[in-house]
mmCIF file of C-alpha atoms and ligand atoms in Angstrom:
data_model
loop_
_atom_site.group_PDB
_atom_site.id
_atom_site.type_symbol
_atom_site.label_atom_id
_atom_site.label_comp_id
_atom_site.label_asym_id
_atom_site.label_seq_id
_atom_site.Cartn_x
_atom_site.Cartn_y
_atom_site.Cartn_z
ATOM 1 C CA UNK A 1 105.312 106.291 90.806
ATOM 2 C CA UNK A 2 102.121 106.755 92.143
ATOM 3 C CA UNK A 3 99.326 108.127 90.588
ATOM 4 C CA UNK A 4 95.073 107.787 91.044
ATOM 5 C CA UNK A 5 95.416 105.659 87.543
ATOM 6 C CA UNK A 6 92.779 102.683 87.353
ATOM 7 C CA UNK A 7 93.455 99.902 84.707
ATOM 8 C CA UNK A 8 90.628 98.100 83.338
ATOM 9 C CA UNK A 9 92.188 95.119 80.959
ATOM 10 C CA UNK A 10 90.005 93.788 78.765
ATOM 11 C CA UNK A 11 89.622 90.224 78.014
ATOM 12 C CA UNK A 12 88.207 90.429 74.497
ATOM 13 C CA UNK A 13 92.042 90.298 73.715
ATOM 14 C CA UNK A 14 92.685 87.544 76.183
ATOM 15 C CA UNK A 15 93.334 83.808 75.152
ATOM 16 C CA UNK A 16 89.776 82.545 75.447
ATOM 17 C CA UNK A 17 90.929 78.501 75.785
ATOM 18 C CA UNK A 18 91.791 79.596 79.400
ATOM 19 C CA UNK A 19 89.863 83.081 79.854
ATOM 20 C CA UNK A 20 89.879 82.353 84.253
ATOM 21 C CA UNK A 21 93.567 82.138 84.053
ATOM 22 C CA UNK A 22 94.155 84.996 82.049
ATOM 23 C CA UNK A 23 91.557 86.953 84.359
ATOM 24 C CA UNK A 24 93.839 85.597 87.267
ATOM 25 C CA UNK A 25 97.142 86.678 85.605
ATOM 26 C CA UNK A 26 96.468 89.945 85.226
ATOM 27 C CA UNK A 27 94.229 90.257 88.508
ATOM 28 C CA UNK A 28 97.888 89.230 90.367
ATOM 29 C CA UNK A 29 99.831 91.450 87.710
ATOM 30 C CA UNK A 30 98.458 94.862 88.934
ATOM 31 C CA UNK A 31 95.370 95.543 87.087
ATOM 32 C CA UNK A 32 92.457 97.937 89.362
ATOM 33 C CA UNK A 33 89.514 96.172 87.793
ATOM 34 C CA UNK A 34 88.403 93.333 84.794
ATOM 35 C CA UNK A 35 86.625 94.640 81.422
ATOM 36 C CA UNK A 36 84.570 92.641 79.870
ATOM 37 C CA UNK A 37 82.923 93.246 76.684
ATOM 38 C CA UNK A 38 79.603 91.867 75.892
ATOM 39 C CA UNK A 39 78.569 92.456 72.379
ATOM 40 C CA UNK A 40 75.353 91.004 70.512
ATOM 41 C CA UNK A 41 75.651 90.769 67.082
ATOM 42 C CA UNK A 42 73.107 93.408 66.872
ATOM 43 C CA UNK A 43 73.945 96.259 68.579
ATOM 44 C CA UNK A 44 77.525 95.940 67.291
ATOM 45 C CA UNK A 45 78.570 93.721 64.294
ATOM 46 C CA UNK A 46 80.674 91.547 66.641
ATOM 47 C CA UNK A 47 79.796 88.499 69.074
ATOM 48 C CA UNK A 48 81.737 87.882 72.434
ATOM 49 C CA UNK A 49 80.390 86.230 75.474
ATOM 50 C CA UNK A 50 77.468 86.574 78.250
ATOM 51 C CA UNK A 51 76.730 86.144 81.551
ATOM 52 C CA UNK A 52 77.471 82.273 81.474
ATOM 53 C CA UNK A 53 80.912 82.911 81.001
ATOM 54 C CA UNK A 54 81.086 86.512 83.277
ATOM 55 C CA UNK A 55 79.896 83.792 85.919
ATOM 56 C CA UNK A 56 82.288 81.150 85.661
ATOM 57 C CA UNK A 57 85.288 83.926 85.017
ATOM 58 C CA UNK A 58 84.226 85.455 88.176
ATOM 59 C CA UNK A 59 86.202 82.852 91.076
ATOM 60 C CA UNK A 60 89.407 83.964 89.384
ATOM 61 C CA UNK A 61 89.665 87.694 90.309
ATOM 62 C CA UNK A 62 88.577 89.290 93.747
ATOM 63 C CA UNK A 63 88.816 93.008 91.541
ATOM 64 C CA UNK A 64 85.559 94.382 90.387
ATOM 65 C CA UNK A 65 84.217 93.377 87.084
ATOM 66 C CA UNK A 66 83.343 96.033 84.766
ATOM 67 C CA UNK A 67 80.831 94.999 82.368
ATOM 68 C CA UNK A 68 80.727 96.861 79.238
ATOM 69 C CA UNK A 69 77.062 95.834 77.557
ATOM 70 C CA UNK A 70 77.461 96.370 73.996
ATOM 71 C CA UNK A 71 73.453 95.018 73.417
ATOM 72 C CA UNK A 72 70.162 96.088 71.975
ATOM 73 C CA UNK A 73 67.757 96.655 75.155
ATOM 74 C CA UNK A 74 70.404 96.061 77.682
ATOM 75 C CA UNK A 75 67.379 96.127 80.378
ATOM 76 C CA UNK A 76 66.485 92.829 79.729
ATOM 77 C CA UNK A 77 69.416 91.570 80.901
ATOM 78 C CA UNK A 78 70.752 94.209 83.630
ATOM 79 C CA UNK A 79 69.735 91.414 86.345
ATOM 80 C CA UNK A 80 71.492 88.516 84.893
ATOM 81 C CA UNK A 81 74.910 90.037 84.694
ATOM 82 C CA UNK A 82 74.568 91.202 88.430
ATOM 83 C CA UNK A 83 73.587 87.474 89.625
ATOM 84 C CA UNK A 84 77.006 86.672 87.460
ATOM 85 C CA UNK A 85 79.301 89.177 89.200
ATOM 86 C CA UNK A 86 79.397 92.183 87.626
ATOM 87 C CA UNK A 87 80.175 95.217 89.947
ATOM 88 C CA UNK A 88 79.798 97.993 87.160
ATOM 89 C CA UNK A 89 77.814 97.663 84.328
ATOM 90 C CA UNK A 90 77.945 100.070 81.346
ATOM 91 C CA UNK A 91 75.265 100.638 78.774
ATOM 92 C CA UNK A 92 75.382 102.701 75.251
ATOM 93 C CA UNK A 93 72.165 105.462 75.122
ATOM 94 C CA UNK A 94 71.687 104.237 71.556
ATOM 95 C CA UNK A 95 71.107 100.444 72.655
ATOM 96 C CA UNK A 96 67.463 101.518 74.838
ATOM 97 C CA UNK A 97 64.954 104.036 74.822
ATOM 98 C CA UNK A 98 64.690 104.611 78.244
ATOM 99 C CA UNK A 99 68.573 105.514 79.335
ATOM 100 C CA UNK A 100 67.955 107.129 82.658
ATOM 101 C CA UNK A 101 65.511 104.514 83.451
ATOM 102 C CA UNK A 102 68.028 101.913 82.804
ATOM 103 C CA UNK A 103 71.031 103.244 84.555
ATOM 104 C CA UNK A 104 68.185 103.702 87.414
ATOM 105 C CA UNK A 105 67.761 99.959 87.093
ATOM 106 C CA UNK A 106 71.510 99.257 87.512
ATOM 107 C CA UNK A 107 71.598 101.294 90.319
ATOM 108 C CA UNK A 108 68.801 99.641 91.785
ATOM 109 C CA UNK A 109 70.126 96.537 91.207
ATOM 110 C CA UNK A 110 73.523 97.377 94.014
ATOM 111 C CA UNK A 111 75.867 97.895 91.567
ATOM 112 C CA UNK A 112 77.630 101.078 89.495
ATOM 113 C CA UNK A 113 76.070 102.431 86.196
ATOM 114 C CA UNK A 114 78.368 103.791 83.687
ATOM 115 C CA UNK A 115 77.341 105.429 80.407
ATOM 116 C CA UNK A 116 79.309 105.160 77.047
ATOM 117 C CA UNK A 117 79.200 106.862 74.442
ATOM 118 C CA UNK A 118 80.239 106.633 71.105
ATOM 119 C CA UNK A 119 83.201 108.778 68.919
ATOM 120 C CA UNK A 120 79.947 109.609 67.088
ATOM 121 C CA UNK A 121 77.936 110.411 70.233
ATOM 122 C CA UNK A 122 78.289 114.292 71.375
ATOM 123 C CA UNK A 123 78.773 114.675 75.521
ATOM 124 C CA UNK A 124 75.320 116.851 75.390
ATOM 125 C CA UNK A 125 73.584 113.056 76.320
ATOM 126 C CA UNK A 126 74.988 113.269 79.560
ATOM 127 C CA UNK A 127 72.932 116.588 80.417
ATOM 128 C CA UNK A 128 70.546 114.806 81.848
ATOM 129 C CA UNK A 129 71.415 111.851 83.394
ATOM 130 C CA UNK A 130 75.173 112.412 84.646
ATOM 131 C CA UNK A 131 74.098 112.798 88.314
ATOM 132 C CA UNK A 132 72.825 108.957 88.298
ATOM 133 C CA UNK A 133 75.942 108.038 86.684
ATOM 134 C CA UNK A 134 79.262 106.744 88.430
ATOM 135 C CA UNK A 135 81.236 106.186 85.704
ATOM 136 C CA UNK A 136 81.491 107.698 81.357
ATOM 137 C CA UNK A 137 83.685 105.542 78.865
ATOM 138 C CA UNK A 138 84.726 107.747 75.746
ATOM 139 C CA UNK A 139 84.757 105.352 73.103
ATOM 140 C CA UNK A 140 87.659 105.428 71.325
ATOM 141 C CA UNK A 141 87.514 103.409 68.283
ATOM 142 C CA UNK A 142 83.725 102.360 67.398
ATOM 143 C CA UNK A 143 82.596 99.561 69.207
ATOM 144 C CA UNK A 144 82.477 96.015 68.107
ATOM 145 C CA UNK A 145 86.257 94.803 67.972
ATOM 146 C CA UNK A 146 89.651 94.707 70.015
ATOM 147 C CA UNK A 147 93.044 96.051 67.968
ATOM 148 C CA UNK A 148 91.451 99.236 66.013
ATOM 149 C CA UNK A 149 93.276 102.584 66.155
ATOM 150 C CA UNK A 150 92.392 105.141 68.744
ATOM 151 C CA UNK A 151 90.412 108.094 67.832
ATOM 152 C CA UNK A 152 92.613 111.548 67.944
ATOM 153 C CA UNK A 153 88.900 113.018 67.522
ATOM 154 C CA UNK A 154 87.915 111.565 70.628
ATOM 155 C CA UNK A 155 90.342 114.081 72.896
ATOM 156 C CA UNK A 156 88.164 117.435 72.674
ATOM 157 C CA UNK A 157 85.279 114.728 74.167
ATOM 158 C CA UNK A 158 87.453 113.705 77.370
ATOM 159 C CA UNK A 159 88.106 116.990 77.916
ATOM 160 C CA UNK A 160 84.776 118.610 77.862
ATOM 161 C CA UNK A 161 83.310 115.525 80.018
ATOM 162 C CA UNK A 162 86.473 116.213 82.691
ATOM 163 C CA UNK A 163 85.359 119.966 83.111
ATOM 164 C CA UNK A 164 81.932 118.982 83.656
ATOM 165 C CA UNK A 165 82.809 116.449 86.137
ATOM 166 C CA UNK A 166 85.103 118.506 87.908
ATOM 167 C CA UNK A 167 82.845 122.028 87.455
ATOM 168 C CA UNK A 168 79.788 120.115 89.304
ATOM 169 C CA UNK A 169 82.337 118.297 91.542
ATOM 170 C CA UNK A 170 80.887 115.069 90.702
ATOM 171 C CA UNK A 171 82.543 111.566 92.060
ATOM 172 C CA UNK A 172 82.629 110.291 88.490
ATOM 173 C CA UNK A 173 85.217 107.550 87.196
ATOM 174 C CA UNK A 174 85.999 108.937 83.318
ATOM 175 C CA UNK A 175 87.488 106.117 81.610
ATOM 176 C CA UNK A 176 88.406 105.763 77.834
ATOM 177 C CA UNK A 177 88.305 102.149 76.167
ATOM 178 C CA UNK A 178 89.636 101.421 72.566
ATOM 179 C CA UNK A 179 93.706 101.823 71.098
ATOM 180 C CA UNK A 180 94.922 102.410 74.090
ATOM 181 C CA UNK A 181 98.840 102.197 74.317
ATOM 182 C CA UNK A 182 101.301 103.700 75.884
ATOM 183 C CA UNK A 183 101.197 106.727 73.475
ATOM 184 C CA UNK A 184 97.697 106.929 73.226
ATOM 185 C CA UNK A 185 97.572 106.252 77.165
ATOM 186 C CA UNK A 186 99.490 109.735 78.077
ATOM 187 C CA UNK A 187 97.178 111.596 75.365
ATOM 188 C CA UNK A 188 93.773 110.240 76.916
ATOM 189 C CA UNK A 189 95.124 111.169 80.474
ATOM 190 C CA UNK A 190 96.237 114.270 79.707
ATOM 191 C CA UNK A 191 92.628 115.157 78.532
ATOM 192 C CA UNK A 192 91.604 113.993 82.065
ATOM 193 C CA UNK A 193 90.817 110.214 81.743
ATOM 194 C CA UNK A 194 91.159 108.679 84.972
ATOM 195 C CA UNK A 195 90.581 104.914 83.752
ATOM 196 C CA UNK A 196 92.070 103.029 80.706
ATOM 197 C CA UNK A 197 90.990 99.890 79.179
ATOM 198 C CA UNK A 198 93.091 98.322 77.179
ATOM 199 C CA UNK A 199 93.049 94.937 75.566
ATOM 200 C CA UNK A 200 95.553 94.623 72.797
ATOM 201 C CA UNK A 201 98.341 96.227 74.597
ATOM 202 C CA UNK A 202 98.014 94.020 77.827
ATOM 203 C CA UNK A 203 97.091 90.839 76.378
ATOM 204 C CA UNK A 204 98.995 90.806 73.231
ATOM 205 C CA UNK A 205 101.851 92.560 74.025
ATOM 206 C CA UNK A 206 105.627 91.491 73.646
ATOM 207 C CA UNK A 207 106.668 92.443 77.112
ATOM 208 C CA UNK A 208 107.615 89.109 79.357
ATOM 209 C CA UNK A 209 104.784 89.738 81.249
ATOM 210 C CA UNK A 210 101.265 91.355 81.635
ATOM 211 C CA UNK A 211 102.855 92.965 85.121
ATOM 212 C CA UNK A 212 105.092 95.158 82.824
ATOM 213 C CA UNK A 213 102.357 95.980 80.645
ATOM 214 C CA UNK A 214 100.202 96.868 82.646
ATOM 215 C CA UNK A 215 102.755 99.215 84.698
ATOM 216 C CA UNK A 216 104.054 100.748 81.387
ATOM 217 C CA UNK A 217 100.485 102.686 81.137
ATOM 218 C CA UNK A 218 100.057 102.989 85.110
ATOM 219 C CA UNK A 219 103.455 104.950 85.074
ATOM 220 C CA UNK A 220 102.223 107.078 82.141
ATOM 221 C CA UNK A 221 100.640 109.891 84.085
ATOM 222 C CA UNK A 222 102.785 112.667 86.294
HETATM 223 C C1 DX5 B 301 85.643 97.543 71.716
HETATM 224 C C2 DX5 B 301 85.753 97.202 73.175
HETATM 225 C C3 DX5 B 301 87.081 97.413 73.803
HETATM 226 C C4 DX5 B 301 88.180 96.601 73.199
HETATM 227 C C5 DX5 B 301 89.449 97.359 73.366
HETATM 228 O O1 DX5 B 301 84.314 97.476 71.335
HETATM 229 O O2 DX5 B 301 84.823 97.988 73.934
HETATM 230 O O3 DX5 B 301 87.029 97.217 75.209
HETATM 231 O O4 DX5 B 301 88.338 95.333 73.760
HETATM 232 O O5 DX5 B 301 90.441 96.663 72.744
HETATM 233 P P1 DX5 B 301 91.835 97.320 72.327
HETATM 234 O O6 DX5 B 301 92.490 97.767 73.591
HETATM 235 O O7 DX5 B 301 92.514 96.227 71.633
HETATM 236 O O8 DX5 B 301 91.511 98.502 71.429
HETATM 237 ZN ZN1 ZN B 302 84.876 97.848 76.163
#
């Protein structure tokens, strides 16, 4: 079935003894791009991996690496995750004080800037700074871990973000991150997501194989 579905796996739930393999599986099972979550200790109460590791992931997938910074002053290190790979890099407003100038910087820098926000974060931050951006993740759970439930709360958001892409007729991605299954897939979709990350359900899933997890959301959508 075809459909303009993109899906963005994200390693956080991947088996990290053999994270390039993994990135290859599921690079060769279908998936449109590779998430990976970087996360500080400070910004969110959680630790993952940096640009070291973005860099040596980055032979084992020719898809575009969405980088997800979950860091305190995500500036300082805009440049290092482009030398690693990234193709997309994602920031929070809350981690800087200067969002605009940031996702300026990323820009700058060649690659896409994408904006997250979080389920306590109201769409009204994107007033001002949604014609520099190219892609907004709706946060789904808060950010820090892989496996938490998906936000119901979080709907109204996708929704209201959609019509403002679509009212301005903006070439926005809108892509939701955080309990996504297959049940939670059709819901986010419905209220006009167009991207879905999903760790848990791809990685840790019981199908025989991350090709049928990954088409079991693809096929979702109408
Ligand atoms: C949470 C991360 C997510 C997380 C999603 O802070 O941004 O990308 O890995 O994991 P699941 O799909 O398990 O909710
Ligand atoms: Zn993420």
């Amino acid at each position: 079935m075809e459909n303009n579905i993109l899906i963005s796996p994200s390693v956080l739930a991947a088996d990290f003894s053999k994270l390039g393999d993994e990135v290859q599986s599921v690079s060769e099972m279908g998936a449109d791009l590779i998430h990976l979550d970087i996360m500080d200790g400070n910004f969110v109460p959680n630790l993952s991996f940096g640009a070291d590791i973005v860099r040596g992931i980055r032979p084992y997938s020719n898809l575009p690496f969405d980088v997800h910074l979950m860091i305190t002053n995500p500036e300082i290190y805009i440049n290092s995750y482009v030398d690693a790979g990234a193709n997309l890099i994602t920031v929070h407003p809350e981690s800087t004080y200067h969002i605009h100038s940031v996702l300026q910087q990323i820009k700058e820098s060649g690659v896409k800037a994408g904006v997250a926000l979080n389920p306590g974060t109201s769409v009204e931050v994107l007033d001002n700074i949604i014609d520099i951006t190219d892609l907004v993740l709706v946060m789904t759970v808060n950010p820090g871990f892989g496996g938490q439930s998906f936000l119901l709360s979080q709907l109204a958001k996708i929704s209201k973000i959609r019509s403002m892409i679509d009212n301005e007729n903006y070439s926005i991605d809108l892509s939701v991150d955080g309990g996504i299954n297959s049940k939670t897939a059709a819901l986010a979709i419905d209220a006009g997501a167009n991207v879905l990350v999903a760790g848990t359900s791809i990685f840790k899933s019981d199908d025989k194989t991350y090709l049928d997890s990954i088409n079991r959301l693809r096929n979702i959508a109408p």
